Coordinates of C-alpha atoms in Angstrom, one line a residue:
X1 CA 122.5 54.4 225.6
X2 CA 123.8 51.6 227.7
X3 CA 121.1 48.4 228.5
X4 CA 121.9 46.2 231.8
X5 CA 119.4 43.5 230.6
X6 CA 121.3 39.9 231.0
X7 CA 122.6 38.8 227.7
X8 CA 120.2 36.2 226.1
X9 CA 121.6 32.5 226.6
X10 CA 123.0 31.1 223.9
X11 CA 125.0 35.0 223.3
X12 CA 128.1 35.8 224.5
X13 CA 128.7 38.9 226.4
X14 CA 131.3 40.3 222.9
X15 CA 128.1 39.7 221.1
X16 CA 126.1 42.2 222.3
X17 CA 126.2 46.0 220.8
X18 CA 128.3 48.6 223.1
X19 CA 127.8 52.5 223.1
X20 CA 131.5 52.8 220.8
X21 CA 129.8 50.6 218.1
X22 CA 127.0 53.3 217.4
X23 CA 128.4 55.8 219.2
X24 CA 125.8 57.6 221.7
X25 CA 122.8 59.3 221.1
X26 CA 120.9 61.3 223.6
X27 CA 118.0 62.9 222.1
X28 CA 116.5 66.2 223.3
X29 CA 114.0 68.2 223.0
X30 CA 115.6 70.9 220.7
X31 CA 117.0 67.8 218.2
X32 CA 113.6 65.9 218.0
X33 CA 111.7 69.4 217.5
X34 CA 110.2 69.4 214.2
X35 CA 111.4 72.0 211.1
X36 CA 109.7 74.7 211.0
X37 CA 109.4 77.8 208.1
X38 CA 108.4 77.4 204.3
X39 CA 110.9 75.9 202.0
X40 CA 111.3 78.3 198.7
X41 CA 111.0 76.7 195.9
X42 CA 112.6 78.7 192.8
X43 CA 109.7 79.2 190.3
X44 CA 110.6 78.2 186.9
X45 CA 110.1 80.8 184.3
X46 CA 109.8 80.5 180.9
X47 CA 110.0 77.5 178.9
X48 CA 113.0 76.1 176.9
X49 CA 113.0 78.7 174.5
X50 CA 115.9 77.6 172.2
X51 CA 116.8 73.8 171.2
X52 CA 120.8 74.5 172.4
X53 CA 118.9 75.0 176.6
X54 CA 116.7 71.1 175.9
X55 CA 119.8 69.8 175.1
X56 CA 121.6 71.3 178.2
X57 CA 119.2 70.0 180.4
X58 CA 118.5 66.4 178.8
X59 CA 122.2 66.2 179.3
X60 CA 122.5 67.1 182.6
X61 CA 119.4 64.8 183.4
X62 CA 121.4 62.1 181.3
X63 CA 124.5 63.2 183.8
X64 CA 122.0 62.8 186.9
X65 CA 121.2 59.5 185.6
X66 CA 124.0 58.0 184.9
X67 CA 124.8 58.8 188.3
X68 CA 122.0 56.8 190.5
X69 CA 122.8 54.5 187.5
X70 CA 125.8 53.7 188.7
X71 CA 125.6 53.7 192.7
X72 CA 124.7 50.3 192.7
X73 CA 128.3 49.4 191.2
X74 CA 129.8 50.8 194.4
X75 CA 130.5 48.7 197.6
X76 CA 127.5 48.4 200.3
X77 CA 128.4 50.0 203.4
X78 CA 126.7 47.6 206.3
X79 CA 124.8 49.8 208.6
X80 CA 123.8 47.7 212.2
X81 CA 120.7 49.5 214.3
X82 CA 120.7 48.4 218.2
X83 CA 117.4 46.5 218.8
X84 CA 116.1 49.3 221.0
X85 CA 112.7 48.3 222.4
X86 CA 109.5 50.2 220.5
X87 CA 111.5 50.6 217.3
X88 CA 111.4 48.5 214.0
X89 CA 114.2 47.8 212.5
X90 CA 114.9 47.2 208.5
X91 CA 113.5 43.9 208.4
X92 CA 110.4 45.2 209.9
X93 CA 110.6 43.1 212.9
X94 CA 109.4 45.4 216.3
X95 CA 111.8 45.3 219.7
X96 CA 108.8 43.2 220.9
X97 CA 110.4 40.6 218.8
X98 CA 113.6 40.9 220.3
X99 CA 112.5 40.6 224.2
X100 CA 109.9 37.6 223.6
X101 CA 113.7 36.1 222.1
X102 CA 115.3 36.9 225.2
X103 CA 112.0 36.2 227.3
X104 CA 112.3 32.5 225.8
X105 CA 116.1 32.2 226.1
X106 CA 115.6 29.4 228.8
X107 CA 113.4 27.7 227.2
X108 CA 113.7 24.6 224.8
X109 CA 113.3 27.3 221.7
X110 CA 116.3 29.1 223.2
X111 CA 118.8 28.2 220.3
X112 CA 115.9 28.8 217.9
X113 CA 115.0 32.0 218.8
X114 CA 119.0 33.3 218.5
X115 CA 119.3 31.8 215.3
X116 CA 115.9 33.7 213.9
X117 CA 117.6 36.8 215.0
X118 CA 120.8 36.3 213.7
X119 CA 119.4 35.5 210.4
X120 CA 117.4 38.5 210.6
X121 CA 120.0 40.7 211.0
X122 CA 122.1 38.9 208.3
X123 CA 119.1 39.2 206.2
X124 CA 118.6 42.8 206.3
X125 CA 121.8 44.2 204.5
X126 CA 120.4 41.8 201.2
X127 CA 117.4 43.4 201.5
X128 CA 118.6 46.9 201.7
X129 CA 121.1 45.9 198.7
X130 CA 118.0 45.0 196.7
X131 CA 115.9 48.4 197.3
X132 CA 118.9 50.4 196.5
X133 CA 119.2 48.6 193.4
X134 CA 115.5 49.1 192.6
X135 CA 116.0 52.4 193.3
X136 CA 118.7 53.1 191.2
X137 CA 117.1 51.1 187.9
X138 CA 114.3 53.5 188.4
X139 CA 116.1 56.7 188.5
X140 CA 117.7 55.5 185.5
X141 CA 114.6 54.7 184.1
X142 CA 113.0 58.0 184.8
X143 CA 116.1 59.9 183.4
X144 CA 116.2 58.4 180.2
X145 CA 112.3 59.1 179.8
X146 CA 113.2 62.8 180.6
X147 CA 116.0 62.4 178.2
X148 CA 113.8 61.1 175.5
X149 CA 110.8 63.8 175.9
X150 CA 113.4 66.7 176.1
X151 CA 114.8 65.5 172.8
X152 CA 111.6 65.0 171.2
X153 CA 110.6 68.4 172.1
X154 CA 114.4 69.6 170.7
X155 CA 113.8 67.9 167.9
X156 CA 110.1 69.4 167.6
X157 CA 111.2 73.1 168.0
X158 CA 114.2 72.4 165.3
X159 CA 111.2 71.3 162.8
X160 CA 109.2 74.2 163.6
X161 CA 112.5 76.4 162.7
X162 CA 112.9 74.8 159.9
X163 CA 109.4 75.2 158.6
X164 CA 109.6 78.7 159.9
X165 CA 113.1 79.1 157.6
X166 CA 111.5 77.4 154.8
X167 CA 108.3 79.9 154.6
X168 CA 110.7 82.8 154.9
X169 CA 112.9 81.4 152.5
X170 CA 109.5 81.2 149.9
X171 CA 108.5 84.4 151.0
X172 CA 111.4 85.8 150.0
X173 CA 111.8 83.8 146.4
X174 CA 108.2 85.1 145.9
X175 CA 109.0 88.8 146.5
X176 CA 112.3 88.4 144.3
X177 CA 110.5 87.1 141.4
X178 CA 107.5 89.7 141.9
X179 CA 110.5 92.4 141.8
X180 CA 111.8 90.6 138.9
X181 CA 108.2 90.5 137.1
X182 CA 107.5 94.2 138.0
X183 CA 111.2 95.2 136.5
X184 CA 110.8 93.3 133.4
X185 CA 107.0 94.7 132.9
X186 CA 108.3 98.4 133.3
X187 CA 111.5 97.3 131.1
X188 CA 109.1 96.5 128.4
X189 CA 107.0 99.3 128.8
X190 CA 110.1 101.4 128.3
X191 CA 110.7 99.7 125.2
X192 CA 106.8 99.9 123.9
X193 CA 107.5 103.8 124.5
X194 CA 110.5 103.9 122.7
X195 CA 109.0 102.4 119.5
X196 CA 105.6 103.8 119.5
X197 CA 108.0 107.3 119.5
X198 CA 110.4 106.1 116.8
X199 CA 107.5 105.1 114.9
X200 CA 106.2 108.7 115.4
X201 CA 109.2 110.4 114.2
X202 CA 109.4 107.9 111.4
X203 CA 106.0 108.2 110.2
X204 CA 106.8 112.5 110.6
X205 CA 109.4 112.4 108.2
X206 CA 107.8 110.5 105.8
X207 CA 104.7 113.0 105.9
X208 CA 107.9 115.7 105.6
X209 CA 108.8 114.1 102.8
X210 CA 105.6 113.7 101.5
X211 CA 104.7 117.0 101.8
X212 CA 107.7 118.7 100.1
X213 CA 107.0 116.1 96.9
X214 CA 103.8 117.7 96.6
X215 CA 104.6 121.1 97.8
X216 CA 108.0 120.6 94.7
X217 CA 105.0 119.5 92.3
X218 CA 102.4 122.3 93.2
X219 CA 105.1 124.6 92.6
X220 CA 106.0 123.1 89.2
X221 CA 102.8 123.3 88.2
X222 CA 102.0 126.9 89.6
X223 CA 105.4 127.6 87.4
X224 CA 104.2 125.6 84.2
X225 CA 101.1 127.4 84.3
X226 CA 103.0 131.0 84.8
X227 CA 104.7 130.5 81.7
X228 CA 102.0 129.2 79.5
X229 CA 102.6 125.4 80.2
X230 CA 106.5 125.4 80.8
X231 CA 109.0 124.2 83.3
X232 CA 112.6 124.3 84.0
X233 CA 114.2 120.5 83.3
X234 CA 115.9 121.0 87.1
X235 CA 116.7 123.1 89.9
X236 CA 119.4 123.8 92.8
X237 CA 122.3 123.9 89.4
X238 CA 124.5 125.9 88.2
X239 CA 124.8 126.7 84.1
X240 CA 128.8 125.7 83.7
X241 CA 129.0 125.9 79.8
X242 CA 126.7 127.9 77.4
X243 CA 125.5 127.0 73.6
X244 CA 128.5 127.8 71.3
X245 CA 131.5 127.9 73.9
X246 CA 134.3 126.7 71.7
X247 CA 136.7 124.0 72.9
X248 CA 138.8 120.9 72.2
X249 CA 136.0 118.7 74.5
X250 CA 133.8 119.0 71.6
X251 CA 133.6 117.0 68.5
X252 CA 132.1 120.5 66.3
X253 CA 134.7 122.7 68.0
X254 CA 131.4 124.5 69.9
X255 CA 129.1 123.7 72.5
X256 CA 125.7 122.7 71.2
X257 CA 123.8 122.7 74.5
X258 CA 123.5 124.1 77.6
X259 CA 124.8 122.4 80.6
X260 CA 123.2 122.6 84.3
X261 CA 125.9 121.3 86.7
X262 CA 123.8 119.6 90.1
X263 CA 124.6 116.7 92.3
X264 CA 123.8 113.1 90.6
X265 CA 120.1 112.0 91.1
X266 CA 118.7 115.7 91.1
X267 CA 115.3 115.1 89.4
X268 CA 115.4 115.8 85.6
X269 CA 111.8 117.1 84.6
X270 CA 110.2 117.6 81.1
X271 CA 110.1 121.6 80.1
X272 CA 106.7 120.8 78.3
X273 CA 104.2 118.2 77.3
X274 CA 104.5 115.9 74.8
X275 CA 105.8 112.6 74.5
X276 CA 109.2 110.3 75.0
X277 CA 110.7 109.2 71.7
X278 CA 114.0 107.5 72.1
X279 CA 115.9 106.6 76.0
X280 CA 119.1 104.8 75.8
X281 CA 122.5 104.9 75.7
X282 CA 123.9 107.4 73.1
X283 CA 127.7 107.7 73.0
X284 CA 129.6 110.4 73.8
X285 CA 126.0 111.8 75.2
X286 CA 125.8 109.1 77.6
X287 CA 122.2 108.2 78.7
X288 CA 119.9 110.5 76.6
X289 CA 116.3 110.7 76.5
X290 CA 114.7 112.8 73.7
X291 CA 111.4 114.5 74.3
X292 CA 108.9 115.5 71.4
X293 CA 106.4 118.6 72.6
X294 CA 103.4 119.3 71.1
X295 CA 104.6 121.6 68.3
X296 CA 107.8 119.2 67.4
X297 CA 110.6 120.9 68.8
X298 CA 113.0 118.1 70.4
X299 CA 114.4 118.5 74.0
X300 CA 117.6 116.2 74.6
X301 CA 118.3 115.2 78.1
X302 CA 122.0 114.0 78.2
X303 CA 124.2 112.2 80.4
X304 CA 121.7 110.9 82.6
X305 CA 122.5 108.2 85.7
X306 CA 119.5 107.3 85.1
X307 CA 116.2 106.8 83.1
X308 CA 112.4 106.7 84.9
X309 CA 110.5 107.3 81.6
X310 CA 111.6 105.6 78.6
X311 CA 108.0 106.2 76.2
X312 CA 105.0 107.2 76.5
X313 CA 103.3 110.7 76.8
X314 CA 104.7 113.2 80.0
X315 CA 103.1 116.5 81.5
X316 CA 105.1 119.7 81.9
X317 CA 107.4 119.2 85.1
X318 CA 106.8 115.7 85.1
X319 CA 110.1 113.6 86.5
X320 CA 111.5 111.5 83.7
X321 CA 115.3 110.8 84.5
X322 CA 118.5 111.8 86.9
X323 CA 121.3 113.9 86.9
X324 CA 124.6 112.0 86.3
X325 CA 128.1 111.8 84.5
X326 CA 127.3 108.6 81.9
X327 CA 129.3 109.8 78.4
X328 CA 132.0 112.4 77.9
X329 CA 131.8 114.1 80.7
X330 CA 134.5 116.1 83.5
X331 CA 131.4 116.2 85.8
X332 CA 128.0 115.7 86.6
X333 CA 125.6 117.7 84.9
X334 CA 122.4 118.0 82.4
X335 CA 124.0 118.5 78.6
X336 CA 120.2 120.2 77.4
X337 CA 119.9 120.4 73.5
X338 CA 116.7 122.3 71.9
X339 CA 116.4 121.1 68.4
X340 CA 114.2 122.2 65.6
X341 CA 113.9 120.5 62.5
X342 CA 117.0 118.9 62.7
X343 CA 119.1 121.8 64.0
X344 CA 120.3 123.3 67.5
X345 CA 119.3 126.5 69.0
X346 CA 120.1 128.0 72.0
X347 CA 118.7 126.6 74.8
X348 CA 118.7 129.9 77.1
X349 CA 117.0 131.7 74.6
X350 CA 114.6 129.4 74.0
X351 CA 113.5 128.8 77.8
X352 CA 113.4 132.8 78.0
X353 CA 110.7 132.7 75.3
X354 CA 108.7 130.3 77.3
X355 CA 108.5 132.8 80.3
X356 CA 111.2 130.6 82.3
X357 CA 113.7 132.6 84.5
X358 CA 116.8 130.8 84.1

């Protein structure tokens, strides 16, 4: 809007602002007319749920920042406001100002008046420097605060994963070494079965054992007492050679014996009580152990492997040395000699008489 007011004295005419400085402005009533309607505001949901979405924001706070950091580095743009009567200007001086200047033009504070409105006007580009400037190193200010609480509260939800890591990670040693515990208790229980049943099969056979022993011993005695006190010197043999088979193997030129071929070790037993007289090693007869009965016939047990009885007194079927091959032997076997007063007899014939079924 154009003003015909005189210029002030002590102004030039190029001084004063024209309509092409500003530009003009003609308000109406549809450009003053206040905004109406509700401005939306997008409701934030949620919080930051991950420590990856703080950091995106902190750094696009940091950006924000940065930037109102940096607008005071740029060049001021000088912005001049006509001194329009009723309005106040940057420098907070009213248009009231500017008329009692020009009111007093003619007057002796003419050149005074000028110059306290030139310096105003020169004043209030500083002045708006200086707010922008405060402005901007309190938008920095406030950004790097944001910055630092979003990054404490990062760095507070990557402890808390952490921790949370650290208890699953226990959680998960514990239940490996309870599986662990649990496997090596069932593994030892397996093993405690295991032996408590070899011990049971163990202990079995040697009450099998036991058992036949006696069972072999009742049976010797049920025999000894069949036939009057008697009992075969061994059993599961074979007679190979009979008293007086003639052959180069004997020193005589005859068998003197009668010879029960078995495995070594079969149990060699005493046909009859009475007691041992001479054990040792005999020669051509090997091991030999001579048994006296009761009514002085001898019983010679030849080519033994070995010798449980060497004196003392025995009962009828009682075990008193092992089949073997000691001597002149093609074989194991029990060489038996019956021998009264001095001389051999047939030892078949002899058992026969004793109710013994050879």
């Amino acid at each position: 809007m154009a003003s015909n007011l005189p210029a002030p004295e002590g102004m030039d005419i190029q001084d004063q602002p024209t309509a092409g400085a500003w530009g003009e402005w003609n308000p109406t009533e549809d450009s003053v007319r206040p905004v109406r309607g509700k401005h939306r505001v997008a409701k934030q949901r949620g919080g930051l749920a991950r420590s990856s979405t703080v950091l995106g924001v902190g750094v696009i706070a940091a950006v924000g920042a940065g930037g109102i950091a940096t607008a005071q580095d740029r060049p001021q743009v000088a912005i001049s406001m006509p001194s329009i009567p009723g309005l106040t200007d940057d420098s907070g001086d009213s248009g009231d100002s500017a008329d009692s200047g020009r009111d007093t033009a003619n007057g002796p504070d003419a050149s005074a008046g000028a110059d306290t409105a030139a310096g105003s006007r020169s004043g209030a580009p500083a002045a708006r420097a200086g707010l922008l400037a405060q402005h901007a190193q309190s938008g920095s200010g406030a950004g790097e605060v944001l910055l630092n609480r979003i990054l404490q509260q990062a760095e507070s939800q990557q402890d808390a994963a952490s921790a949370q890591d650290r208890a699953q990670a226990e959680l998960a040693a514990k239940e490996a070494a309870a599986k662990e515990a649990k496997e090596q208790a069932e593994a030892a229980r397996r093993a405690a079965d295991q032996e408590a049943e070899d011990a049971r099969v163990a202990a079995e056979k040697v009450a099998a054992e036991a058992k036949a022993k006696a069972d072999a011993a009742a049976e010797q005695v049920r025999e000894a007492k069949a036939s009057g006190g008697y009992s075969l010197p061994t059993s599961a043999y074979t007679l190979t050679s009979h008293f007086g088979d003639s052959g180069s193997m004997w020193s005589s030129g005859h068998h003197t014996g009668l010879d029960f071929a078995a495995p070594t070790g079969t149990p060699v037993k005493a046909v009859g009580s009475g007691k041992i007289t001479s054990a040792g090693w005999s020669g051509a007869y090997g091991y030999r152990i001579v048994l006296q009965l009761d009514d002085g016939t001898e019983i010679w047990y030849c080519h033994l492997s070995s010798m449980s009885v060497t004196s003392g007194a025995v009962g009828a079927g009682e075990t008193i040395g092992r089949v073997g091959a000691t001597g002149n032997v093609t074989g194991a076997h029990l060489h038996l000699e019956v021998r009264k007063g001095g001389s051999t007899t047939d030892p078949l014939a002899w058992l026969t008489s004793k109710g013994l079924n050879v």
